[in-house]
């Protein structure tokens, strides 16, 4: 898999195979799966794979299986097999950078991982449709409640048979193939990660899952007290905020108290109406100056 | 109210090096001292299309700090003004003591950052800069704005 176009690893990237001509005419099945949803390190990768329904048996015989049950080597080999059959199997992947995930999930109006997942899947389906691929059936490994997700997709893509199921990557070869593409890409990005920071970080970051002691140790060792972590890390994971609470200086944002009890503060207590009014009114400066945060200063 | 005087070292004002990497952050960081800005923060800065509050010749920028999305732009100081980064070697214990400040860097531009909101002419910092022109119109009489200096607009 050629990911050389990923020069800036803080950005998202879509990579796709050559579109097999047969998929433009023959009815195709499509599978969607993700890799790297749970880890605190590296990108989350969405994979989509498609081939003509008439080739289903042939693909099954290629030996594709759920990427989680395979070793890294087996996945690499199966991806090669997928690539060798490019005359009828097509694929595309969407790499969502850890920087993008952090920024989205920590936004003022939170953009949850489930919403990101749904929107990415929808984006990939649209990519196939706009390329003219004859999509008849779509199989998706579920994110969130399967029925709701299926309804959502079915409303957006009426006329296509959509199946959303848990563990779809083990049940449908087309989803297994998608999961292999996604996992191979994620492994490759993580393995070849070039830290944009001019700092030597250890490569010994373990699996990237928050429960992995190696990952935990790596996070703790790679903390900067001002900036927190390098951009490989998803700041939005609670593992990260816990480490920063202990090892980094505090940072205050103006939306920190957004979900605090501002309503309670706005309510004056009943007794306050009976206390004598303070006659010396605080003279405020003209709004012109207040808008500009300009004040008289006579000492530093 | 402080009654000690504050003196500013004149030698440092003229001799301190120029820096064009001054960032006005959108958050309060409880840290006073050195930080590896060029290794971390500078590496996240990208050009980010156009925006209304951006000065002519400058570009809208995006960056990230602690995983949060920042939008900003470079602000050039008005003609005749220079910015200084001041440092106090000894903190005073009381209000009465005399204090001495030293310039460590000077700057003619800085980058300001908003949390997620693209820079606009409505930002307090952009509007605050207007005061310089307004003050000269109010108090400065007939001043040539192009060649304004802090002295002739006072």
Coordinates of C-alpha atoms in Angstrom, one line a residue:
Chain A
X1 CA 0.0 0.0 0.0
X2 CA 1.5 3.3 -1.1
X3 CA 1.0 6.0 1.5
X4 CA 3.7 8.3 0.3
X5 CA 1.2 11.1 -0.3
X6 CA 0.8 11.3 3.5
X7 CA 3.5 14.0 3.9
X8 CA 1.7 15.9 6.6
X9 CA 0.6 13.4 9.2
X10 CA -1.5 15.9 11.0
X11 CA -3.9 15.9 8.0
X12 CA -6.5 13.4 6.9
X13 CA -5.9 11.5 3.7
X14 CA -8.0 9.4 1.4
X15 CA -6.2 6.8 -0.7
X16 CA -7.9 4.6 -3.2
X17 CA -7.1 1.7 -5.6
X18 CA -7.6 1.8 -9.3
X19 CA -11.3 1.3 -10.0
X20 CA -11.8 -2.2 -11.6
X21 CA -13.7 -1.6 -14.8
X22 CA -16.0 -4.6 -14.1
X23 CA -17.4 -2.8 -11.0
X24 CA -18.8 0.0 -13.1
X25 CA -21.2 -2.3 -14.9
X26 CA -21.8 -5.4 -12.7
X27 CA -23.8 -5.1 -9.5
X28 CA -21.3 -4.9 -6.6
X29 CA -21.3 -5.5 -2.9
X30 CA -19.5 -3.1 -0.6
X31 CA -18.0 -3.6 2.9
X32 CA -17.0 -1.0 5.4
X33 CA -14.9 -1.4 8.6
X34 CA -12.6 0.7 10.7
X35 CA -9.2 0.1 12.4
X36 CA -7.8 1.9 15.4
X37 CA -10.9 3.1 17.1
X38 CA -9.8 2.4 20.7
X39 CA -6.1 3.3 20.8
X40 CA -4.8 6.5 22.2
X41 CA -2.1 6.7 19.6
X42 CA -2.1 7.2 15.9
X43 CA -4.8 7.6 13.3
X44 CA -8.2 5.9 13.0
X45 CA -8.5 4.3 9.5
X46 CA -11.7 3.7 7.6
X47 CA -11.6 1.0 4.9
X48 CA -14.1 0.4 2.1
X49 CA -13.8 -2.6 -0.2
X50 CA -16.0 -3.6 -3.2
X51 CA -16.3 -6.3 -5.9
X52 CA -19.0 -7.7 -8.2
X53 CA -21.5 -9.9 -6.4
X54 CA -20.8 -12.6 -9.0
X55 CA -17.2 -12.9 -7.6
X56 CA -18.3 -13.5 -4.0
X57 CA -17.3 -17.2 -4.0
X58 CA -14.0 -16.4 -5.6
X59 CA -13.2 -13.8 -2.9
X60 CA -14.2 -16.2 -0.1
X61 CA -11.7 -18.7 -1.5
X62 CA -8.9 -16.1 -1.3
X63 CA -9.0 -16.7 2.4
X64 CA -9.9 -13.2 3.7
X65 CA -11.0 -13.2 7.3
X66 CA -11.6 -10.8 10.1
X67 CA -8.4 -8.7 10.5
X68 CA -8.5 -9.1 14.3
X69 CA -8.0 -12.9 14.1
X70 CA -5.0 -12.4 11.8
X71 CA -1.4 -11.6 12.6
X72 CA 0.2 -8.5 11.0
X73 CA 2.1 -10.7 8.5
X74 CA -1.1 -12.6 7.5
X75 CA -2.8 -9.3 7.0
X76 CA 0.0 -8.0 4.8
X77 CA -0.2 -11.2 2.7
X78 CA -3.9 -10.9 2.3
X79 CA -3.7 -7.3 1.3
X80 CA -1.2 -8.4 -1.3
X81 CA -3.7 -11.0 -2.6
X82 CA -6.4 -8.3 -2.7
X83 CA -4.0 -6.1 -4.7
X84 CA -3.2 -8.9 -7.1
X85 CA -6.9 -9.3 -7.9
X86 CA -7.3 -5.6 -8.7
X87 CA -9.1 -6.5 -11.9
X88 CA -12.2 -7.1 -9.8
X89 CA -11.5 -6.0 -6.2
X90 CA -11.4 -2.2 -5.5
X91 CA -10.8 -0.5 -2.2
X92 CA -10.4 3.0 -0.6
X93 CA -9.3 4.1 2.8
X94 CA -9.7 7.3 4.8
X95 CA -7.0 8.1 7.3
X96 CA -8.2 10.3 10.2
X97 CA -5.2 11.8 11.9
X98 CA -4.9 11.8 15.7
X99 CA -4.7 15.6 15.5
X100 CA -8.0 15.7 13.6
X101 CA -9.6 13.3 16.1
X102 CA -8.4 15.4 19.1
X103 CA -9.6 18.7 17.6
X104 CA -13.0 17.3 16.7
X105 CA -13.7 15.6 20.0
X106 CA -12.5 18.6 22.0
X107 CA -14.5 21.1 20.0
X108 CA -16.8 23.6 21.8
X109 CA -19.7 21.6 20.3
X110 CA -18.3 18.1 20.7
X111 CA -18.0 16.0 17.6
X112 CA -18.2 12.5 19.0
X113 CA -16.2 9.5 17.7
X114 CA -19.5 7.8 16.6
X115 CA -20.5 10.8 14.6
X116 CA -17.1 11.0 13.0
X117 CA -17.3 7.3 12.2
X118 CA -20.7 7.6 10.6
X119 CA -19.8 10.7 8.5
X120 CA -16.6 9.0 7.3
X121 CA -18.5 5.9 6.2
X122 CA -21.0 8.0 4.4
X123 CA -18.2 9.9 2.8
X124 CA -16.6 6.7 1.5
X125 CA -19.9 5.4 0.1
X126 CA -20.4 8.8 -1.7
X127 CA -16.9 8.5 -3.1
X128 CA -17.8 5.1 -4.7
X129 CA -21.1 6.4 -6.0
X130 CA -19.5 9.5 -7.5
X131 CA -16.9 7.2 -9.2
X132 CA -19.8 5.4 -11.0
X133 CA -19.4 2.1 -9.2
X134 CA -22.6 0.0 -9.4
X135 CA -23.3 -0.4 -5.7
X136 CA -26.1 -2.8 -4.9
X137 CA -25.4 -4.0 -1.3
X138 CA -23.5 -2.4 1.5
X139 CA -22.3 -4.3 4.6
X140 CA -21.1 -2.3 7.6
X141 CA -19.7 -3.2 11.0
X142 CA -21.8 -1.3 13.4
X143 CA -20.8 1.7 15.4
X144 CA -23.3 2.4 18.2
X145 CA -26.8 0.8 17.9
X146 CA -26.9 -1.2 14.7
X147 CA -30.6 -0.6 14.0
X148 CA -30.3 3.2 14.3
X149 CA -27.1 3.3 12.2
X150 CA -28.8 1.1 9.5
X151 CA -31.9 3.5 9.4
X152 CA -29.6 6.5 9.1
X153 CA -27.7 5.0 6.2
X154 CA -30.8 3.6 4.5
X155 CA -32.4 7.1 4.5
X156 CA -29.3 8.6 2.9
X157 CA -28.9 5.8 0.4
X158 CA -32.4 4.6 -0.6
X159 CA -32.4 1.9 -3.2
X160 CA -29.3 0.2 -1.9
X161 CA -29.6 -2.9 0.3
X162 CA -27.8 -1.9 3.6
X163 CA -26.9 -4.4 6.3
X164 CA -25.4 -3.0 9.6
X165 CA -24.4 -5.7 12.0
X166 CA -22.1 -6.2 14.9
X167 CA -19.1 -8.4 14.0
X168 CA -19.8 -7.9 10.3
X169 CA -16.1 -8.2 9.7
X170 CA -16.3 -11.9 10.7
X171 CA -19.5 -12.6 8.8
X172 CA -19.1 -11.0 5.4
X173 CA -15.9 -11.5 3.4
X174 CA -16.3 -8.1 1.8
X175 CA -16.2 -6.5 5.3
X176 CA -13.2 -8.7 6.2
X177 CA -11.4 -7.4 3.1
X178 CA -12.3 -3.8 4.1
X179 CA -11.0 -4.4 7.6
X180 CA -7.7 -5.8 6.2
X181 CA -7.2 -2.7 4.1
X182 CA -7.9 -0.4 7.1
X183 CA -5.7 -2.3 9.5
X184 CA -2.8 -2.6 7.1
X185 CA -2.9 1.2 6.5
X186 CA -3.1 2.0 10.2
X187 CA -0.1 -0.4 11.0
X188 CA 1.9 1.3 8.2
X189 CA 1.1 4.8 9.3
X190 CA 2.0 4.0 12.9
X191 CA 5.2 2.1 12.0
X192 CA 6.4 4.9 9.7
X193 CA 5.3 7.8 11.8
X194 CA 7.7 10.7 11.6
X195 CA 7.4 12.9 14.6
X196 CA 7.0 16.5 13.3
X197 CA 8.4 17.6 16.7
X198 CA 12.2 17.9 16.5
X199 CA 12.5 15.6 19.5
X200 CA 13.5 12.0 19.8
X201 CA 10.6 10.0 21.1
X202 CA 11.0 6.3 21.9
X203 CA 9.4 4.0 19.4
X204 CA 8.5 1.6 22.2
X205 CA 4.9 2.8 22.5
X206 CA 3.3 -0.7 22.7
X207 CA 0.0 -1.5 21.0
X208 CA -1.4 2.1 21.5
X209 CA -4.3 0.8 23.6
X210 CA -4.7 2.7 26.9
X211 CA -4.7 -0.5 28.9
X212 CA -1.2 -1.6 27.5
X213 CA 1.4 -0.9 30.2
X214 CA 4.0 0.0 27.5
X215 CA 1.7 2.5 26.1
X216 CA 1.0 4.0 29.5
X217 CA 4.7 4.2 30.2
X218 CA 5.4 5.8 26.8
X219 CA 2.7 8.4 27.4
X220 CA 4.1 9.3 30.8
X221 CA 7.7 9.5 29.5
X222 CA 6.7 11.6 26.4
X223 CA 4.9 14.4 28.4
X224 CA 6.0 18.0 28.0
X225 CA 4.7 20.2 30.9
X226 CA 3.5 22.9 28.6
X227 CA 2.5 21.3 25.3
X228 CA 1.4 17.9 26.7
X229 CA 2.1 15.3 24.0
X230 CA 3.4 15.0 20.5
X231 CA 0.8 15.0 17.7
X232 CA 0.8 11.2 17.5
X233 CA -1.4 11.2 20.6
X234 CA -5.2 11.7 20.8
X235 CA -5.5 14.3 23.5
X236 CA -9.3 13.6 23.8
X237 CA -8.7 10.2 25.5
X238 CA -9.3 10.3 29.2
X239 CA -5.9 8.5 29.7
X240 CA -4.3 11.6 28.4
X241 CA -6.1 14.2 30.4
X242 CA -5.4 12.1 33.6
X243 CA -1.6 12.1 32.8
X244 CA -1.7 15.8 32.0
X245 CA -3.5 16.6 35.3
X246 CA -0.5 15.1 37.1
X247 CA 2.5 15.9 34.9
X248 CA 1.7 19.1 33.1
X249 CA 0.9 22.7 34.0
X250 CA -2.8 23.7 34.1
X251 CA -4.3 25.4 31.1
X252 CA -7.5 27.4 31.2
X253 CA -9.8 27.9 28.2
X254 CA -12.7 30.4 28.1
X255 CA -15.2 27.5 27.5
X256 CA -14.0 25.5 30.5
X257 CA -17.1 26.2 32.6
X258 CA -19.6 25.8 29.7
X259 CA -21.4 22.9 31.3
X260 CA -21.0 24.3 34.9
X261 CA -23.9 25.6 36.9
X262 CA -24.2 29.0 35.2
X263 CA -28.0 28.9 35.5
X264 CA -27.7 28.7 39.3
X265 CA -25.3 31.7 39.3
X266 CA -27.8 33.8 37.3
X267 CA -30.5 33.5 39.9
X268 CA -30.4 36.1 42.6
X269 CA -31.3 34.9 46.0
X270 CA -34.7 36.1 47.3
X271 CA -33.2 38.0 50.3
X272 CA -31.0 40.1 48.0
X273 CA -34.1 42.1 47.0
X274 CA -34.4 43.3 50.7
X275 CA -30.9 44.4 51.3
X276 CA -30.2 48.2 50.9
X277 CA -28.9 49.2 47.5
X278 CA -25.3 50.3 47.4
X279 CA -25.5 53.9 46.2
X280 CA -22.0 54.2 45.0
X281 CA -22.4 52.9 41.5
X282 CA -19.3 51.3 39.9
X283 CA -18.5 53.6 37.1
X284 CA -17.7 51.5 34.1
X285 CA -15.7 52.7 31.2
X286 CA -17.5 53.4 27.9
X287 CA -18.4 50.2 26.0
X288 CA -15.9 51.2 23.3
X289 CA -13.1 50.5 25.7
X290 CA -14.7 47.5 27.4
X291 CA -15.3 45.8 23.9
X292 CA -11.6 46.3 23.3
X293 CA -10.4 45.1 26.7
X294 CA -8.7 48.4 27.2
X295 CA -8.0 49.6 30.7
X296 CA -6.0 52.3 32.4
X297 CA -2.9 50.7 33.9
X298 CA -0.7 52.4 36.4
X299 CA 1.5 49.5 37.6
X300 CA 2.7 46.2 36.2
Chain B
X1 CA -1.6 51.0 45.1
X2 CA 2.0 50.6 44.3
X3 CA 4.3 53.4 45.4
X4 CA 7.7 52.0 44.3
X5 CA 8.9 53.2 40.9
X6 CA 9.4 50.9 38.0
X7 CA 12.5 51.4 35.9
X8 CA 13.1 50.0 32.5
X9 CA 16.7 49.2 31.5
X10 CA 17.4 51.5 28.5
X11 CA 20.4 49.4 27.4
X12 CA 18.3 46.3 27.0
X13 CA 15.6 48.2 25.0
X14 CA 18.1 49.0 22.2
X15 CA 20.2 45.8 22.4
X16 CA 17.6 43.1 22.8
X17 CA 17.2 40.7 19.8
X18 CA 14.2 40.9 17.5
X19 CA 11.7 38.0 17.5
X20 CA 8.8 37.5 15.2
X21 CA 7.6 34.4 17.0
X22 CA 5.4 36.0 19.6
X23 CA 2.1 34.1 20.1
X24 CA -0.9 35.5 21.9
X25 CA -2.7 32.4 23.0
X26 CA -6.4 31.8 23.4
X27 CA -5.9 30.2 26.8
X28 CA -4.2 30.8 30.1
X29 CA -1.2 28.6 30.7
X30 CA 0.0 28.4 34.3
X31 CA 3.7 28.5 33.3
X32 CA 6.2 31.3 33.3
X33 CA 9.5 30.4 31.7
X34 CA 11.0 28.6 28.8
X35 CA 9.0 26.2 26.6
X36 CA 9.9 24.2 23.4
X37 CA 7.6 26.4 21.2
X38 CA 9.5 25.7 18.0
X39 CA 9.5 21.9 18.5
X40 CA 5.8 21.6 19.4
X41 CA 3.5 24.5 18.7
X42 CA 5.2 26.0 15.6
X43 CA 5.0 22.6 13.9
X44 CA 1.2 22.6 14.1
X45 CA 0.8 25.9 12.3
X46 CA -0.7 25.7 8.9
X47 CA -2.1 28.2 6.4
X48 CA -5.8 28.1 6.5
X49 CA -7.5 30.1 3.6
X50 CA -8.8 33.6 4.1
X51 CA -10.7 35.4 6.8
X52 CA -12.0 38.9 7.3
X53 CA -9.8 40.0 10.2
X54 CA -6.6 39.2 8.4
X55 CA -4.3 42.2 7.6
X56 CA -3.4 42.7 3.9
X57 CA -0.5 40.5 2.9
X58 CA -1.0 38.1 5.9
X59 CA -2.8 34.7 5.8
X60 CA -5.3 33.0 8.0
X61 CA -3.6 30.3 10.1
X62 CA -4.6 27.3 12.1
X63 CA -2.7 25.4 14.8
X64 CA -3.4 23.2 17.7
X65 CA -2.4 23.3 21.4
X66 CA -3.2 20.5 23.8
X67 CA -5.3 18.9 21.1
X68 CA -7.6 21.9 20.6
X69 CA -8.2 23.8 17.4
X70 CA -6.8 27.3 17.1
X71 CA -7.4 29.8 14.4
X72 CA -5.4 33.0 14.1
X73 CA -3.3 35.4 12.1
X74 CA -0.3 37.7 12.2
X75 CA -0.8 41.2 13.4
X76 CA 1.8 43.8 12.3
X77 CA 2.2 46.6 14.9
X78 CA 1.2 50.1 13.7
X79 CA 4.0 52.2 12.3
X80 CA 6.1 53.8 14.9
X81 CA 5.4 51.2 17.6
X82 CA 7.6 48.3 18.8
X83 CA 6.5 45.5 21.1
X84 CA 8.8 44.3 23.9
X85 CA 8.8 41.2 26.0
X86 CA 9.7 42.4 29.5
X87 CA 11.2 40.3 32.3
X88 CA 11.7 41.1 35.9
X89 CA 14.7 39.3 37.4
X90 CA 13.7 39.8 41.0
X91 CA 10.0 39.8 42.1
X92 CA 9.3 42.5 44.7
X93 CA 8.2 41.4 48.1
X94 CA 6.3 44.5 48.9
X95 CA 4.4 47.3 47.0
X96 CA 6.9 49.9 48.1
X97 CA 10.0 48.5 46.6
X98 CA 11.5 49.9 43.4
X99 CA 11.3 47.5 40.5
X100 CA 13.4 46.9 37.5
X101 CA 12.3 45.5 34.2
X102 CA 14.4 44.3 31.3
X103 CA 13.5 43.8 27.7
X104 CA 14.4 40.3 26.5
X105 CA 13.0 40.6 23.0
X106 CA 11.4 43.2 20.8
X107 CA 8.9 42.5 18.0
X108 CA 7.1 44.3 15.2
X109 CA 4.5 41.6 14.7
X110 CA 2.8 38.9 16.7
X111 CA 0.4 36.1 16.1
X112 CA -2.9 36.0 17.9
X113 CA -5.0 32.8 18.3
X114 CA -8.7 32.3 18.9
X115 CA -10.2 29.1 20.1
X116 CA -11.8 27.6 16.9
X117 CA -13.1 31.0 15.7
X118 CA -11.4 32.4 12.6
X119 CA -9.9 35.9 13.1
X120 CA -12.3 38.7 12.3
X121 CA -12.5 42.4 12.6
X122 CA -14.7 41.9 15.6
X123 CA -12.0 40.4 17.7
X124 CA -11.1 42.5 20.7
X125 CA -7.4 42.6 19.8
X126 CA -8.0 43.8 16.3
X127 CA -10.4 46.4 17.6
X128 CA -8.0 47.5 20.3
X129 CA -5.5 48.4 17.6
X130 CA -8.0 50.9 16.2
X131 CA -7.6 52.9 19.4
X132 CA -4.1 54.0 18.3
X133 CA -5.6 55.7 15.2
X134 CA -8.5 57.1 17.1
X135 CA -6.3 58.4 19.9
X136 CA -4.2 60.2 17.4
X137 CA -7.3 61.8 15.8
X138 CA -8.6 62.8 19.2
X139 CA -5.5 64.1 20.8
X140 CA -2.8 64.4 18.2
X141 CA -4.2 67.3 16.0
X142 CA -3.0 67.2 12.5
X143 CA -0.8 64.2 12.4
X144 CA 0.4 62.3 9.3
X145 CA -0.7 58.8 10.1
X146 CA 1.7 57.2 7.8
X147 CA 4.7 58.6 9.7
X148 CA 3.1 58.4 13.1
X149 CA 5.4 57.7 16.0
X150 CA 4.5 57.3 19.7
X151 CA 5.9 60.8 20.3
X152 CA 4.0 62.8 17.7
X153 CA 0.6 61.2 18.5
X154 CA 0.8 61.5 22.2

